Coordinates of N, CA and C and ligand atoms in Angstrom, one line a residue:
M1 N 0.7 -1.1 0.0 CA 0.4 -0.1 0.3 C 1.1 1.1 -0.2
T2 N 0.5 2.4 -0.7 CA 1.1 3.4 -1.1 C 0.7 4.0 0.5
R3 N 1.9 4.8 1.3 CA 1.5 5.6 2.2 C 1.4 7.2 2.1
L4 N 2.2 7.1 1.3 CA 2.8 8.9 1.1 C 1.4 9.5 -0.3
T5 N 0.4 10.7 0.1 CA 0.0 11.2 -1.1 C 0.4 12.6 -0.9
V6 N 0.1 12.9 -2.2 CA 0.3 14.4 -2.4 C -0.8 15.1 -2.7
I7 N -1.5 15.8 -2.3 CA -2.6 16.8 -3.0 C -2.2 18.2 -3.2
A8 N -2.6 18.2 -4.6 CA -2.2 19.3 -5.0 C -3.6 20.3 -5.8
G9 N -3.3 21.4 -6.3 CA -4.5 21.9 -7.1 C -4.8 23.3 -7.0
P10 N -5.4 24.1 -7.7 CA -5.2 25.5 -8.0 C -5.7 26.6 -6.6
T11 N -4.6 27.5 -6.4 CA -5.5 28.0 -5.4 C -6.9 28.6 -4.9
A12 N -7.0 28.2 -3.8 CA -8.5 28.7 -3.5 C -9.6 27.5 -4.1
V13 N -9.3 26.2 -4.2 CA -9.8 25.1 -4.8 C -10.6 24.5 -3.6
G14 N -10.1 24.8 -2.4 CA -10.6 24.4 -1.0 C -9.5 23.1 -0.5
K15 N -8.8 23.0 -0.9 CA -7.9 21.9 -0.9 C -7.5 21.6 0.6
G16 N -7.6 22.8 1.2 CA -7.3 22.9 3.0 C -8.2 22.4 3.7
T17 N -9.5 22.8 3.0 CA -10.3 22.7 4.0 C -11.1 21.0 3.7
V18 N -11.0 20.3 2.4 CA -10.8 19.0 1.8 C -10.2 18.0 3.0
V19 N -8.7 18.5 3.2 CA -7.7 18.0 3.9 C -8.4 17.7 5.3
L20 N -8.6 18.8 5.9 CA -9.2 19.1 6.8 C -10.4 18.1 7.4
W21 N -11.4 17.5 6.6 CA -12.3 17.1 6.8 C -11.5 15.6 6.7
M22 N -10.5 15.2 6.0 CA -10.1 14.0 5.6 C -9.7 13.4 7.2
L23 N -9.2 14.6 7.8 CA -8.3 14.6 9.2 C -9.5 14.0 10.2
E24 N -10.0 14.5 10.2 CA -11.4 14.8 11.2 C -11.6 13.1 11.3
K25 N -11.6 12.9 10.3 CA -12.5 11.5 9.7 C -11.8 10.6 10.3
D26 N -10.1 10.3 9.5 CA -9.2 9.4 10.0 C -8.1 9.9 10.4
P27 N -8.0 10.4 12.1 CA -7.0 11.3 12.9 C -5.7 10.4 12.9
D28 N -6.1 9.5 12.1 CA -4.7 8.7 12.5 C -3.7 9.0 10.8
I29 N -4.3 9.4 10.2 CA -3.6 10.4 9.2 C -2.6 11.6 9.7
R30 N -1.3 11.6 9.0 CA -0.6 12.7 9.4 C -0.3 13.8 7.8
L31 N -0.4 15.1 8.4 CA -0.6 16.0 7.7 C 0.7 16.6 7.6
S32 N 1.7 16.8 7.0 CA 2.8 17.5 6.8 C 3.0 18.9 7.0
V33 N 3.6 19.5 7.9 CA 3.7 20.8 8.1 C 4.9 21.3 7.3
S34 N 4.4 22.5 6.3 CA 5.6 22.9 5.3 C 6.6 24.1 6.3
A35 N 7.6 24.7 5.7 CA 8.2 25.8 5.7 C 7.7 27.0 5.0
T36 N 7.9 27.9 5.4 CA 7.3 29.1 4.4 C 7.9 30.4 4.6
T37 N 8.7 30.9 3.8 CA 9.3 32.5 4.1 C 8.2 33.2 3.7
R38 N 6.7 33.4 4.2 CA 5.8 34.1 3.7 C 5.3 34.8 5.3
E39 N 4.8 35.7 4.8 CA 4.3 36.4 6.9 C 3.0 35.3 7.1
P40 N 2.9 35.2 8.1 CA 1.6 34.6 9.0 C 0.4 35.3 8.6
R41 N -0.6 34.8 8.4 CA -1.9 35.4 8.2 C -2.2 35.4 9.4
P42 N -3.3 36.3 9.7 CA -4.0 36.4 11.0 C -4.7 35.2 11.5
G43 N -4.4 34.7 13.0 CA -4.9 33.4 13.0 C -3.7 32.0 12.6
E44 N -2.6 32.3 12.1 CA -1.8 31.4 11.2 C -1.3 31.0 12.8
V45 N -0.6 29.9 13.3 CA 0.0 29.3 14.0 C 1.2 28.8 13.5
D46 N 2.6 29.4 13.8 CA 3.9 28.7 14.2 C 4.3 27.3 14.3
G47 N 4.2 26.3 13.6 CA 4.5 24.8 13.8 C 3.2 24.3 13.5
E48 N 2.1 24.9 13.7 CA 1.0 24.2 13.1 C 0.6 24.1 11.7
H49 N 0.1 25.6 11.3 CA -0.3 26.0 10.0 C 1.0 25.7 8.9
Y50 N 2.2 26.4 9.2 CA 3.4 26.4 8.6 C 4.5 26.5 9.9
F51 N 5.7 26.1 9.3 CA 6.6 26.7 9.8 C 7.1 28.1 9.4
F52 N 7.2 29.1 10.0 CA 7.2 30.7 9.4 C 9.1 30.8 9.7
V53 N 9.4 30.9 8.3 CA 10.9 31.1 8.6 C 11.5 32.3 7.8
S54 N 12.5 32.7 8.1 CA 13.1 33.7 7.2 C 13.8 33.1 5.8
D55 N 14.1 33.8 5.3 CA 14.9 33.7 3.8 C 16.2 32.7 4.0
Q56 N 17.0 33.2 5.0 CA 18.3 33.0 5.5 C 18.0 31.4 6.2
E57 N 16.9 31.2 6.9 CA 16.9 30.0 7.5 C 16.1 28.9 6.4
F58 N 15.3 29.3 5.6 CA 15.2 28.6 4.2 C 16.3 28.0 3.5
D59 N 17.4 28.8 3.2 CA 18.4 28.7 2.9 C 19.5 27.6 3.4
D60 N 19.2 27.5 5.1 CA 20.0 26.9 5.7 C 19.4 25.7 5.6
M61 N 18.0 25.3 5.7 CA 17.3 23.9 5.6 C 17.6 23.5 4.2
I62 N 17.9 24.1 2.9 CA 17.8 23.4 1.9 C 19.5 22.9 1.6
S63 N 20.5 23.8 2.2 CA 21.9 23.4 2.4 C 21.8 22.2 3.1
A64 N 21.1 22.0 4.2 CA 21.3 21.0 5.3 C 20.8 19.9 5.0
G65 N 20.1 20.0 4.0 CA 18.9 18.8 3.1 C 18.0 18.5 3.9
E66 N 17.4 19.4 4.4 CA 16.1 18.9 5.3 C 14.9 19.1 4.4
L67 N 15.1 19.6 3.3 CA 13.5 19.4 2.5 C 13.2 18.4 1.6
L68 N 12.3 17.7 1.6 CA 12.1 16.9 0.6 C 11.8 17.4 -0.9
E69 N 11.4 18.6 -0.7 CA 11.2 19.4 -1.9 C 10.9 20.9 -1.6
Y70 N 11.0 21.7 -2.5 CA 10.6 23.0 -2.1 C 10.5 23.8 -3.7
A71 N 9.7 25.0 -3.8 CA 9.2 25.5 -4.7 C 9.1 27.1 -4.1
V72 N 9.0 28.0 -5.3 CA 8.8 29.6 -5.3 C 7.2 29.2 -5.6
V73 N 5.8 29.8 -4.7 CA 4.7 30.0 -5.3 C 4.1 31.0 -5.4
H74 N 3.5 31.2 -6.6 CA 2.5 32.3 -6.4 C 3.9 33.8 -7.3
Q75 N 4.7 33.2 -7.6 CA 5.6 33.9 -7.7 C 6.6 34.9 -6.6
K76 N 6.3 34.2 -5.5 CA 6.5 35.1 -4.2 C 7.2 34.6 -3.5
H77 N 6.9 33.7 -2.6 CA 7.6 33.0 -1.7 C 7.9 31.5 -1.7
R78 N 8.5 31.0 -0.7 CA 9.5 29.8 -0.9 C 8.6 29.2 0.1
Y79 N 8.4 27.8 -0.4 CA 7.4 26.6 0.6 C 8.2 25.2 0.2
G80 N 8.3 24.5 1.5 CA 8.8 23.2 1.2 C 8.6 22.6 2.6
T81 N 8.9 20.9 2.1 CA 8.6 19.9 2.9 C 9.5 19.8 3.7
P82 N 9.6 20.0 5.0 CA 10.5 19.3 6.2 C 10.7 17.8 5.9
R83 N 11.8 17.4 5.4 CA 12.1 15.7 5.4 C 11.4 14.8 6.5
K84 N 12.3 15.3 7.8 CA 12.6 14.4 8.7 C 11.1 13.5 9.0
P85 N 10.1 14.7 9.5 CA 9.0 14.1 10.0 C 7.9 13.1 9.1
V86 N 8.1 13.8 7.9 CA 7.3 12.6 6.7 C 7.9 11.3 6.8
E87 N 9.4 10.8 7.1 CA 10.1 9.8 6.9 C 9.8 9.1 8.2
E88 N 9.9 10.2 9.2 CA 9.5 9.2 10.3 C 8.2 8.8 10.5
A89 N 7.0 9.3 9.9 CA 5.6 8.8 10.1 C 5.6 8.0 9.0
L90 N 6.2 8.0 8.0 CA 6.2 6.7 7.1 C 6.8 5.3 7.6
K91 N 8.0 5.7 8.5 CA 8.6 4.5 8.8 C 7.4 3.6 10.2
A92 N 6.6 4.7 11.0 CA 5.8 4.2 11.9 C 4.5 3.7 11.3
N93 N 4.6 3.4 9.4 CA 3.9 3.0 9.1 C 2.0 4.2 9.2
K94 N 2.3 5.1 9.0 CA 1.1 6.0 8.9 C 0.7 6.5 7.7
Q95 N -0.4 7.0 7.2 CA -0.3 7.7 6.3 C -0.3 9.3 6.3
V96 N 0.6 9.5 5.1 CA 0.7 11.1 5.4 C 0.4 11.4 4.3
I97 N -0.3 13.1 4.5 CA -0.9 14.0 3.5 C 0.5 14.7 3.2
L98 N 0.8 15.5 1.6 CA 1.6 16.6 1.4 C 0.6 17.2 0.8
E99 N 0.4 18.4 1.4 CA -0.6 19.3 0.5 C 0.4 20.6 0.1
I100 N 0.8 20.4 -1.1 CA 1.6 21.4 -1.8 C 1.4 21.6 -3.2
D101 N 2.3 22.5 -3.7 CA 2.0 22.7 -5.2 C 2.2 22.0 -6.2
V102 N 1.7 21.9 -7.4 CA 2.4 21.0 -8.7 C 4.0 21.0 -8.7
Q103 N 4.7 22.1 -8.5 CA 6.1 22.0 -8.5 C 6.5 21.1 -8.0
G104 N 6.0 21.3 -6.9 CA 6.6 20.6 -5.4 C 5.9 18.9 -5.7
A105 N 5.0 19.1 -6.4 CA 4.3 17.3 -6.5 C 5.1 17.0 -7.2
R106 N 5.6 17.3 -8.5 CA 6.6 16.8 -9.5 C 7.8 16.2 -8.9
Q107 N 8.4 17.5 -8.1 CA 9.7 16.6 -7.3 C 9.5 15.6 -6.5
I108 N 8.6 15.4 -5.8 CA 8.1 14.3 -4.8 C 7.7 12.8 -6.1
K109 N 7.5 13.1 -6.9 CA 7.2 12.0 -8.2 C 8.1 11.4 -8.2
R110 N 9.3 12.3 -8.5 CA 10.8 12.0 -9.3 C 11.8 11.4 -8.2
S111 N 11.1 11.9 -7.1 CA 12.2 11.4 -5.5 C 11.6 10.2 -5.0
M112 N 10.5 9.9 -4.9 CA 9.6 9.0 -4.5 C 8.1 8.5 -5.4
P113 N 8.6 7.9 -6.6 CA 8.1 7.2 -7.6 C 6.4 7.0 -6.9
E114 N 6.8 6.0 -5.7 CA 5.7 5.4 -5.1 C 3.9 6.1 -4.7
A115 N 4.9 7.5 -4.5 CA 3.6 8.5 -3.8 C 2.4 8.4 -5.0
N116 N 1.5 8.8 -4.1 CA 0.3 8.7 -5.0 C -0.4 10.2 -5.4
L117 N -0.4 10.8 -6.4 CA -0.5 12.0 -6.8 C -2.1 12.3 -6.5
I118 N -2.6 13.3 -6.1 CA -4.3 13.3 -6.5 C -4.5 15.0 -6.5
F119 N -5.0 15.2 -7.8 CA -5.3 16.5 -8.3 C -6.8 17.0 -7.8
I120 N -6.7 17.7 -6.8 CA -8.0 18.3 -6.5 C -8.6 19.7 -7.8
A121 N -9.7 19.5 -8.3 CA -10.2 20.3 -9.5 C -11.3 21.2 -8.8
P122 N -11.3 22.1 -9.6 CA -12.7 23.1 -9.3 C -13.8 22.4 -10.4
P123 N -15.0 23.1 -10.1 CA -16.1 22.3 -11.0 C -16.1 23.3 -11.9
N124 N -15.6 24.3 -12.1 CA -15.3 25.6 -13.4 C -14.6 26.6 -12.9
W125 N -14.4 27.1 -14.0 CA -13.0 28.5 -13.9 C -14.1 29.2 -12.9
D126 N -15.2 29.8 -13.4 CA -15.8 31.1 -12.5 C -15.9 30.8 -11.3
E127 N -16.1 29.2 -10.7 CA -16.4 29.2 -9.4 C -14.7 29.5 -8.6
L128 N -13.7 29.0 -9.5 CA -12.7 29.0 -8.9 C -12.6 30.5 -8.4
R129 N -12.5 31.4 -9.5 CA -12.5 32.9 -9.1 C -13.2 33.2 -8.2
R130 N -14.4 33.0 -8.1 CA -15.4 33.1 -7.3 C -15.1 33.3 -5.6
R131 N -14.4 31.8 -5.5 CA -14.1 31.4 -4.0 C -13.2 32.0 -4.0
L132 N -12.1 32.3 -4.8 CA -10.6 33.3 -4.2 C -11.3 34.9 -4.0
V133 N -12.0 35.6 -4.7 CA -12.5 36.4 -4.4 C -13.4 36.5 -3.3
D134 N -14.1 35.5 -2.9 CA -14.8 35.9 -1.3 C -14.3 35.1 -0.3
R135 N -13.0 34.8 -0.5 CA -12.2 34.1 0.4 C -11.4 35.8 1.2
G136 N -11.5 36.7 0.6 CA -10.7 37.7 0.3 C -9.8 38.4 1.4
T137 N -9.0 37.3 1.4 CA -7.2 37.0 2.4 C -6.6 37.8 1.3
E138 N -6.7 38.2 -0.1 CA -5.7 38.6 -1.0 C -5.8 40.0 -1.6
S139 N -4.8 40.4 -1.8 CA -5.4 41.7 -2.5 C -5.7 41.5 -3.7
P140 N -6.3 42.5 -4.6 CA -6.5 42.5 -6.3 C -5.2 42.0 -7.0
E141 N -4.2 42.4 -6.4 CA -2.9 42.2 -7.8 C -2.6 40.4 -7.2
Q142 N -2.8 40.1 -5.8 CA -2.4 38.5 -5.3 C -3.3 37.8 -6.1
V143 N -4.5 38.3 -6.1 CA -6.0 37.7 -6.7 C -5.7 37.4 -8.2
E144 N -4.9 38.6 -8.7 CA -4.6 38.2 -10.3 C -3.5 37.5 -10.6
I145 N -2.5 37.6 -9.4 CA -1.2 36.6 -9.7 C -1.5 34.8 -9.4
R146 N -2.6 35.0 -8.2 CA -3.1 33.6 -8.1 C -3.9 32.8 -9.1
L147 N -4.8 33.8 -9.9 CA -5.4 33.5 -10.7 C -4.4 32.6 -12.2
E148 N -3.5 33.5 -12.3 CA -2.1 32.7 -13.4 C -1.6 31.9 -13.0
T149 N -1.1 31.5 -11.8 CA -0.9 30.4 -11.4 C -1.8 29.2 -11.5
A150 N -3.0 29.6 -11.3 CA -4.2 28.5 -11.2 C -4.2 27.9 -12.8
K151 N -4.2 29.0 -13.8 CA -4.3 28.5 -14.9 C -3.3 27.2 -15.1
A152 N -1.7 27.9 -15.1 CA -0.8 26.9 -15.1 C -1.1 25.6 -14.2
E153 N -1.7 25.5 -13.2 CA -1.6 24.4 -12.6 C -2.9 23.7 -12.9
L154 N -4.0 23.8 -13.2 CA -5.1 23.5 -14.1 C -4.5 22.9 -15.2
A155 N -3.7 23.1 -15.9 CA -3.0 22.1 -17.2 C -2.3 21.4 -16.6
A156 N -1.5 21.1 -15.7 CA -0.8 19.8 -15.0 C -1.5 18.9 -14.4
A157 N -3.0 19.2 -14.5 CA -3.8 17.9 -13.7 C -3.4 16.8 -14.3
S158 N -3.5 16.6 -15.8 CA -2.9 15.3 -16.4 C -1.8 14.5 -15.7
E159 N -0.9 15.2 -15.0 CA 0.6 14.6 -14.6 C 0.2 13.8 -13.7
F160 N -1.2 13.6 -12.8 CA -1.0 13.2 -11.7 C -1.8 11.8 -12.0
D161 N -2.0 11.2 -10.7 CA -2.4 9.7 -10.5 C -3.7 9.7 -10.7
H162 N -4.4 10.8 -9.6 CA -5.9 11.0 -9.8 C -6.5 12.4 -10.0
T163 N -7.6 12.8 -10.7 CA -8.3 13.8 -10.3 C -9.8 13.8 -9.7
V164 N -9.7 14.5 -8.4 CA -11.3 14.9 -8.0 C -11.6 15.9 -8.0
I165 N -12.9 16.2 -8.5 CA -13.3 17.2 -8.6 C -14.2 17.9 -7.2
N166 N -14.0 19.0 -6.8 CA -14.3 19.7 -5.7 C -15.8 20.1 -5.9
Y167 N -16.5 19.6 -5.6 CA -18.3 19.9 -5.8 C -18.7 20.0 -4.4
E168 N -18.6 19.3 -3.3 CA -18.7 19.6 -2.1 C -17.4 18.7 -1.2
V169 N -17.4 19.3 0.0 CA -16.2 19.0 0.3 C -16.2 17.6 1.2
A170 N -17.3 17.3 1.4 CA -17.4 15.6 2.1 C -17.3 14.6 1.1
E171 N -17.7 14.6 0.1 CA -17.6 14.1 -0.9 C -16.8 13.7 -1.6
C172 N -15.7 15.2 -1.9 CA -14.5 15.2 -2.3 C -13.6 14.6 -1.6
G173 N -13.4 14.7 0.0 CA -12.9 14.2 0.9 C -12.6 12.8 0.8
Q174 N -14.1 12.1 0.7 CA -14.2 10.7 0.7 C -13.6 10.1 -0.7
Q175 N -13.7 10.7 -1.5 CA -13.3 10.1 -2.8 C -11.7 10.1 -2.9
V176 N -11.0 11.4 -1.8 CA -9.5 11.6 -2.0 C -9.1 10.0 -0.8
L177 N -10.2 9.9 0.1 CA -10.2 8.6 1.3 C -9.9 7.3 0.5
D178 N -10.8 7.5 -0.4 CA -11.2 5.7 -0.9 C -9.7 5.2 -1.8
L179 N -9.5 6.7 -2.7 CA -8.2 6.6 -3.3 C -7.0 6.4 -2.5
M180 N -6.9 6.6 -1.5 CA -6.0 6.6 -0.5 C -6.0 5.1 0.3
Q181 N -7.0 4.5 0.1 CA -7.2 3.0 0.5 C -6.8 2.3 -0.5
A182 N -7.4 2.8 -1.9 CA -7.2 1.7 -2.9 C -5.8 1.6 -3.2
S183 N -5.0 2.5 -3.4 CA -3.9 2.7 -3.6 C -3.0 1.6 -3.3
Ligands
5GP1 P1 -0.9 29.8 0.9 O1 0.0 30.9 0.9 O2 -1.9 29.9 0.4 O3 -0.8 29.0 2.5 O4 -0.3 28.6 -0.1 C1 0.4 28.8 -1.1 C2 0.5 27.4 -2.0 O5 1.8 27.1 -1.5 C3 -0.8 26.2 -1.9 O6 -0.9 26.1 -3.4 C4 0.2 25.3 -1.2 O7 -0.4 24.0 -2.1 C5 1.2 25.4 -1.5 N1 2.4 25.0 -0.8 C6 2.1 24.9 0.6 N2 3.2 24.2 1.4 C7 3.8 23.8 0.4 C8 5.3 22.9 0.2 O8 6.1 22.4 0.9 N3 5.9 22.9 -0.8 C9 5.7 23.3 -2.0 N4 5.9 23.0 -3.3 N5 4.5 24.0 -2.3 C10 3.7 24.2 -0.8

């Protein structure tokens, strides 16, 4: 059974909400906490949502080989997956989820080909734009940049092992759990 699942998909598709639903449904699943150089949003907790690090700290993690993958996302900040917690959880026979971007997913597929890559897609483009604007966490410029990234990300769906459309959180989450079970 594959125990490493990579979940990617365009901005505002609801990946985070789907993953939280899955973790509630199966508390035994481990979600990798990424390192990032972006500033925390209100309510985000260091070590829980992300490890918020400086550019220098991120460079040090790269040099020390501490990241399984990393990428610049939305043309701005760096994000990466700390290697140790993932390797330890896999060793302990846990299911592990990485919620990362498409560039990171490609790197994981190269270094760990047994990983199961699942792409979460929006029902359609207008719905994606609406979700992003409604979320209200980004400036209008950031919204445009994120939509640009989203276009490129949607084009990468065929590189993934599976695509699940997020019409509704519980339905989408259950489909991903089923795929994790089946792989
Ligand atoms: P946000 O800034 O909205 O929290 O995340 C922006 C994007 O960064 C999301 O699409 C998310 O999937 C991606 N991301 C988060 N953590 C990682 C990571 O560790 N590696 C990579 N490659 N992308 C990540």
